[in-house]
Amino acid sequence: MNKPVLSLAPPAETARGGPSSFRTRCLLTVLLLLFCLSGLCPLPSARAEASEAAFLQDRIPAVKAGEQKPAAPPRIPVLNYHSITVDPGNRATITPEKFAAQMNYLKDNEYTTLTLRQFADIMEGREEAPDKAVLLTFDDGYADNYEHALPLLQELDFHATLFMSPGMTDDGYFLDWDQVKEMHEAGWDIQPHGMTHPHLPLLKANDQLNEIAEAKRQIEERLGTTADVFCYPYGEWNQTTLKLLKEHHFRYAFTIEQGVTTPEQDQLKLKRIFVNGEESIDRWISRLEK
């Protein structure tokens, strides 16, 4: 019986080329690897990384030394208050005690209350917003704002904005002109909320015009100020309302749509944060700082 023969020959393909051909191919392979590792011929992965880096560099603006990245647009919480009184079940009212707790929270946590001029300068990019900016607004012109808000805000050195309806100053439930004048002299911004707090979209154009233009005229004449920031009664408006506000050079108008105010919003449709007098201070803080 023949014994098996163990062959030491190279594989058939190498054998066909002969020993010399095999050694030549090995040498060429070693030289190619050394050439690539030397950096003269980047490996495929290196070429891909270099190509990706060049692609990104072309599309991402370089930040020069000493430059800062563009700041994010300011976000200003505009708090929307109404009456400060005890009226259980009425979410639009807040007790004097709860109101004082909220104002003291703003003071203790170093919030900056804005005037309307400061608010406009921030919105239009002329001034940087403080780290904790807030705009306090009071709708309707309730007489209890004079009794409870005015002295507390004076004590805390806070600014505020009052949106009033001049046609309601003879009603004892609302502020009279003497009280409004005193609040204005104390640093409050006084702005129109319609003459009689109507549902504007239900009115004809001429009646809307009277509600808007006459409120503006009376405030400006009585206080010697510029009344160019509007607040929609009941948060309601239509295209006629917007047209009239533009024609009478109103810079801003506030709605009751919920959220913080930013420069990206339509200047005549600015958001606010409704202050619900029935909710806890923790819930109020979470909406303020959201």
Tab-separated table of C-alpha atoms in Angstrom:
chain	number	residue	atom	x	y	z
A	1	MET	CA	0.000	0.000	0.000
A	2	ASN	CA	1.404	3.377	-0.990
A	3	LYS	CA	1.941	5.867	1.830
A	4	PRO	CA	0.364	9.373	1.439
A	5	VAL	CA	2.801	12.032	0.303
A	6	LEU	CA	2.785	15.362	2.290
A	7	SER	CA	3.318	18.152	-0.225
A	8	LEU	CA	5.266	21.282	0.873
A	9	ALA	CA	4.521	23.089	-2.355
A	10	PRO	CA	2.740	26.461	-2.318
A	11	PRO	CA	-0.917	26.661	-3.294
A	12	ALA	CA	-1.736	25.803	-6.856
A	13	GLU	CA	-2.016	29.485	-7.959
A	14	THR	CA	1.428	30.288	-6.525
A	15	ALA	CA	2.863	27.118	-7.867
A	16	ARG	CA	1.713	28.012	-11.350
A	17	GLY	CA	3.565	31.314	-11.155
A	18	GLY	CA	6.622	29.781	-9.659
A	19	PRO	CA	8.569	30.658	-6.479
A	20	SER	CA	9.971	33.844	-7.967
A	21	SER	CA	6.517	35.250	-8.809
A	22	PHE	CA	5.237	34.543	-5.286
A	23	ARG	CA	8.181	36.345	-3.654
A	24	THR	CA	7.656	39.332	-5.979
A	25	ARG	CA	3.990	39.682	-4.988
A	26	CYS	CA	4.842	39.507	-1.294
A	27	LEU	CA	7.469	42.194	-1.713
A	28	LEU	CA	5.043	44.474	-3.585
A	29	THR	CA	2.414	44.028	-0.849
A	30	VAL	CA	4.915	45.011	1.876
A	31	LEU	CA	6.028	48.073	-0.103
A	32	LEU	CA	2.414	49.188	-0.661
A	33	LEU	CA	1.644	48.962	3.062
A	34	LEU	CA	4.760	50.971	3.945
A	35	PHE	CA	3.800	53.588	1.339
A	36	CYS	CA	0.287	53.977	2.786
A	37	LEU	CA	1.487	54.138	6.368
A	38	SER	CA	3.969	56.884	5.432
A	39	GLY	CA	0.993	59.241	4.751
A	40	LEU	CA	1.749	59.630	1.053
A	41	CYS	CA	-1.229	57.467	0.220
A	42	PRO	CA	-4.054	57.853	2.812
A	43	LEU	CA	-6.000	54.778	3.680
A	44	PRO	CA	-9.687	54.816	2.632
A	45	SER	CA	-10.869	55.630	6.195
A	46	ALA	CA	-8.473	58.571	6.450
A	47	ARG	CA	-9.659	59.939	3.118
A	48	ALA	CA	-13.280	59.686	4.282
A	49	GLU	CA	-12.540	61.553	7.520
A	50	ALA	CA	-10.659	64.299	5.692
A	51	SER	CA	-13.478	64.686	3.174
A	52	GLU	CA	-16.120	64.914	5.936
A	53	ALA	CA	-14.095	67.525	7.845
A	54	ALA	CA	-13.732	69.658	4.710
A	55	PHE	CA	-17.472	69.356	4.020
A	56	LEU	CA	-18.401	70.517	7.517
A	57	GLN	CA	-15.853	73.331	7.560
A	58	ASP	CA	-17.324	74.785	4.371
A	59	ARG	CA	-20.774	74.919	5.933
A	60	ILE	CA	-20.161	75.880	9.570
A	61	PRO	CA	-19.055	79.507	10.020
A	62	ALA	CA	-15.781	79.714	11.894
A	63	VAL	CA	-15.850	81.477	15.273
A	64	LYS	CA	-12.911	83.842	15.351
A	65	ALA	CA	-10.779	84.209	18.440
A	66	GLY	CA	-12.478	86.482	20.957
A	67	GLU	CA	-15.897	86.207	19.285
A	68	GLN	CA	-18.935	84.929	21.166
A	69	LYS	CA	-21.641	82.741	19.730
A	70	PRO	CA	-24.892	84.623	18.953
A	71	ALA	CA	-27.093	84.897	22.032
A	72	ALA	CA	-30.444	83.118	22.073
A	73	PRO	CA	-33.476	85.403	21.569
A	74	PRO	CA	-34.772	86.825	24.873
A	75	ARG	CA	-37.731	85.129	26.538
A	76	ILE	CA	-39.675	87.496	28.785
A	77	PRO	CA	-42.478	86.286	31.059
A	78	VAL	CA	-45.252	88.895	30.990
A	79	LEU	CA	-47.485	88.303	34.004
A	80	ASN	CA	-51.167	89.114	33.551
A	81	TYR	CA	-52.944	90.267	36.740
A	82	HIS	CA	-56.468	91.592	37.205
A	83	SER	CA	-58.175	92.324	40.522
A	84	ILE	CA	-56.411	91.960	43.881
A	85	THR	CA	-59.171	91.012	46.267
A	86	VAL	CA	-60.839	88.110	48.067
A	87	ASP	CA	-63.333	86.471	45.708
A	88	PRO	CA	-63.314	82.662	46.134
A	89	GLY	CA	-63.836	80.742	42.904
A	90	ASN	CA	-62.853	83.645	40.653
A	91	ARG	CA	-59.583	82.643	38.972
A	92	ALA	CA	-59.015	86.172	37.638
A	93	THR	CA	-58.643	87.582	41.146
A	94	ILE	CA	-55.828	87.042	43.614
A	95	THR	CA	-55.841	87.690	47.339
A	96	PRO	CA	-53.564	90.439	48.692
A	97	GLU	CA	-51.638	87.796	50.653
A	98	LYS	CA	-50.956	85.623	47.591
A	99	PHE	CA	-50.031	88.664	45.536
A	100	ALA	CA	-47.553	89.802	48.195
A	101	ALA	CA	-46.022	86.294	48.323
A	102	GLN	CA	-45.485	86.343	44.551
A	103	MET	CA	-43.920	89.793	44.560
A	104	ASN	CA	-41.623	88.856	47.440
A	105	TYR	CA	-40.568	85.744	45.542
A	106	LEU	CA	-39.559	87.953	42.587
A	107	LYS	CA	-37.608	90.228	44.921
A	108	ASP	CA	-35.893	87.432	46.849
A	109	ASN	CA	-34.884	85.709	43.602
A	110	GLU	CA	-33.469	88.891	42.040
A	111	TYR	CA	-35.953	89.376	39.206
A	112	THR	CA	-35.843	92.674	37.302
A	113	THR	CA	-39.269	94.186	36.650
A	114	LEU	CA	-39.263	96.067	33.354
A	115	THR	CA	-40.727	99.356	32.232
A	116	LEU	CA	-42.364	99.322	28.807
A	117	ARG	CA	-39.410	101.267	27.418
A	118	GLN	CA	-36.989	98.617	28.679
A	119	PHE	CA	-39.269	95.900	27.305
A	120	ALA	CA	-39.298	97.549	23.859
A	121	ASP	CA	-35.518	98.054	23.878
A	122	ILE	CA	-35.000	94.361	24.637
A	123	MET	CA	-37.539	93.205	22.063
A	124	GLU	CA	-35.969	95.398	19.381
A	125	GLY	CA	-32.374	94.467	20.200
A	126	ARG	CA	-31.187	97.801	21.606
A	127	GLU	CA	-30.636	96.373	25.086
A	128	GLU	CA	-29.740	92.982	26.510
A	129	ALA	CA	-32.302	91.364	28.762
A	130	PRO	CA	-31.347	90.920	32.421
A	131	ASP	CA	-30.898	87.318	33.518
A	132	LYS	CA	-34.311	87.360	35.204
A	133	ALA	CA	-36.528	89.893	33.466
A	134	VAL	CA	-40.284	90.067	33.994
A	135	LEU	CA	-43.018	92.485	32.913
A	136	LEU	CA	-45.913	92.996	35.344
A	137	THR	CA	-49.222	93.916	33.675
A	138	PHE	CA	-52.568	94.706	35.300
A	139	ASP	CA	-55.722	94.611	33.166
A	140	ASP	CA	-58.967	96.603	33.489
A	141	GLY	CA	-57.944	99.221	36.059
A	142	TYR	CA	-59.518	97.903	39.252
A	143	ALA	CA	-59.477	100.286	42.211
A	144	ASP	CA	-57.903	97.565	44.376
A	145	ASN	CA	-54.736	97.840	42.251
A	146	TYR	CA	-54.256	101.281	43.805
A	147	GLU	CA	-54.941	99.938	47.295
A	148	HIS	CA	-52.845	96.757	47.216
A	149	ALA	CA	-50.418	96.795	44.277
A	150	LEU	CA	-49.218	100.414	44.269
A	151	PRO	CA	-47.808	100.582	47.849
A	152	LEU	CA	-46.227	97.108	47.706
A	153	LEU	CA	-44.524	97.725	44.362
A	154	GLN	CA	-43.264	101.093	45.620
A	155	GLU	CA	-41.799	99.368	48.667
A	156	LEU	CA	-40.066	96.766	46.482
A	157	ASP	CA	-38.991	99.346	43.866
A	158	PHE	CA	-40.855	97.428	41.151
A	159	HIS	CA	-42.163	98.681	37.801
A	160	ALA	CA	-45.579	97.802	36.379
A	161	THR	CA	-47.943	98.491	33.477
A	162	LEU	CA	-51.648	99.273	33.816
A	163	PHE	CA	-54.078	98.672	30.935
A	164	MET	CA	-57.137	100.828	31.654
A	165	SER	CA	-60.454	101.746	30.036
A	166	PRO	CA	-60.927	105.535	30.403
A	167	GLY	CA	-64.700	105.294	29.948
A	168	MET	CA	-65.003	103.413	33.255
A	169	THR	CA	-63.213	105.870	35.566
A	170	ASP	CA	-66.480	107.192	37.034
A	171	ASP	CA	-67.416	103.755	38.366
A	172	GLY	CA	-66.187	103.375	41.952
A	173	TYR	CA	-65.203	99.789	41.216
A	174	PHE	CA	-62.463	101.050	38.878
A	175	LEU	CA	-59.647	103.574	39.233
A	176	ASP	CA	-60.486	107.250	38.872
A	177	TRP	CA	-58.201	109.704	37.073
A	178	ASP	CA	-56.644	111.013	40.305
A	179	GLN	CA	-55.586	107.494	41.264
A	180	VAL	CA	-54.320	106.768	37.756
A	181	LYS	CA	-52.289	109.967	37.768
A	182	GLU	CA	-50.719	109.060	41.124
A	183	MET	CA	-49.790	105.605	39.834
A	184	HIS	CA	-48.273	107.150	36.707
A	185	GLU	CA	-46.207	109.546	38.832
A	186	ALA	CA	-45.030	106.537	40.878
A	187	GLY	CA	-43.541	105.045	37.708
A	188	TRP	CA	-46.370	102.920	36.336
A	189	ASP	CA	-46.851	102.804	32.564
A	190	ILE	CA	-50.487	103.555	31.683
A	191	GLN	CA	-51.829	102.156	28.400
A	192	PRO	CA	-55.249	101.653	26.719
A	193	HIS	CA	-57.570	98.687	27.070
A	194	GLY	CA	-60.404	100.146	24.968
A	195	MET	CA	-62.712	102.932	26.124
A	196	THR	CA	-65.338	100.651	27.686
A	197	HIS	CA	-63.738	97.163	27.641
A	198	PRO	CA	-65.903	95.929	24.727
A	199	HIS	CA	-65.907	92.774	22.620
A	200	LEU	CA	-64.115	94.470	19.739
A	201	PRO	CA	-64.834	91.866	17.006
A	202	LEU	CA	-68.585	92.418	17.545
A	203	LEU	CA	-68.293	96.127	16.740
A	204	LYS	CA	-68.393	97.898	13.397
A	205	ALA	CA	-65.151	99.469	12.195
A	206	ASN	CA	-66.123	103.013	13.273
A	207	ASP	CA	-67.061	101.825	16.753
A	208	GLN	CA	-63.796	99.923	17.072
A	209	LEU	CA	-61.988	103.071	15.951
A	210	ASN	CA	-63.625	105.086	18.725
A	211	GLU	CA	-62.802	102.459	21.360
A	212	ILE	CA	-59.128	102.387	20.349
A	213	ALA	CA	-58.381	105.963	19.295
A	214	GLU	CA	-60.361	107.716	22.031
A	215	ALA	CA	-58.778	105.624	24.803
A	216	LYS	CA	-55.358	106.484	23.402
A	217	ARG	CA	-56.219	110.201	23.144
A	218	GLN	CA	-57.562	110.524	26.686
A	219	ILE	CA	-54.580	108.763	28.293
A	220	GLU	CA	-52.106	110.882	26.359
A	221	GLU	CA	-53.907	114.150	27.134
A	222	ARG	CA	-54.518	113.400	30.816
A	223	LEU	CA	-51.026	112.076	31.599
A	224	GLY	CA	-48.812	113.715	28.966
A	225	THR	CA	-47.459	110.326	27.919
A	226	THR	CA	-47.393	108.207	24.762
A	227	ALA	CA	-50.045	105.494	24.644
A	228	ASP	CA	-48.884	103.100	21.915
A	229	VAL	CA	-49.217	99.682	23.558
A	230	PHE	CA	-52.647	98.061	23.466
A	231	CYS	CA	-54.227	95.215	25.399
A	232	TYR	CA	-57.223	93.460	23.801
A	233	PRO	CA	-60.329	93.395	26.026
A	234	TYR	CA	-61.197	89.737	26.628
A	235	GLY	CA	-58.165	88.929	24.445
A	236	GLU	CA	-60.367	89.375	21.344
A	237	TRP	CA	-59.466	90.977	18.022
A	238	ASN	CA	-60.091	90.666	14.293
A	239	GLN	CA	-58.437	91.963	11.118
A	240	THR	CA	-60.179	95.340	11.502
A	241	THR	CA	-58.676	95.672	14.986
A	242	LEU	CA	-55.169	94.963	13.686
A	243	LYS	CA	-55.616	97.431	10.820
A	244	LEU	CA	-56.737	100.215	13.186
A	245	LEU	CA	-53.864	99.591	15.589
A	246	LYS	CA	-51.363	99.867	12.735
A	247	GLU	CA	-53.001	103.049	11.410
A	248	HIS	CA	-52.744	104.643	14.855
A	249	HIS	CA	-49.083	103.641	15.289
A	250	PHE	CA	-49.387	101.121	18.106
A	251	ARG	CA	-46.061	99.365	18.601
A	252	TYR	CA	-47.295	96.340	20.537
A	253	ALA	CA	-50.527	94.653	21.559
A	254	PHE	CA	-50.982	91.940	24.168
A	255	THR	CA	-53.305	88.966	23.906
A	256	ILE	CA	-54.291	86.362	26.482
A	257	GLU	CA	-52.605	83.572	24.511
A	258	GLN	CA	-50.444	81.738	27.021
A	259	GLY	CA	-46.660	81.660	26.958
A	260	VAL	CA	-43.544	83.766	27.364
A	261	THR	CA	-43.020	86.720	25.047
A	262	THR	CA	-40.267	86.643	22.414
A	263	PRO	CA	-39.195	88.940	19.549
A	264	GLU	CA	-40.228	86.255	17.037
A	265	GLN	CA	-43.913	86.801	17.870
A	266	ASP	CA	-46.125	89.174	15.897
A	267	GLN	CA	-45.797	92.538	17.676
A	268	LEU	CA	-49.584	92.906	17.757
A	269	LYS	CA	-50.169	89.364	19.053
A	270	LEU	CA	-47.835	89.050	22.025
A	271	LYS	CA	-48.322	86.254	24.556
A	272	ARG	CA	-48.654	86.580	28.327
A	273	ILE	CA	-48.932	84.358	31.397
A	274	PHE	CA	-52.335	84.514	33.074
A	275	VAL	CA	-52.069	84.636	36.865
A	276	ASN	CA	-54.623	82.199	38.233
A	277	GLY	CA	-55.441	83.311	41.763
A	278	GLU	CA	-56.648	79.821	42.673
A	279	GLU	CA	-53.360	78.029	41.983
A	280	SER	CA	-50.502	77.450	44.433
A	281	ILE	CA	-47.356	79.542	44.435
A	282	ASP	CA	-45.361	76.480	43.359
A	283	ARG	CA	-47.505	76.152	40.232
A	284	TRP	CA	-47.125	79.908	39.595
A	285	ILE	CA	-43.331	79.599	39.907
A	286	SER	CA	-43.225	76.676	37.491
A	287	ARG	CA	-45.124	78.662	34.825
A	288	LEU	CA	-42.999	81.758	35.467
A	289	GLU	CA	-39.733	79.848	35.049
A	290	LYS	CA	-40.798	77.363	32.366
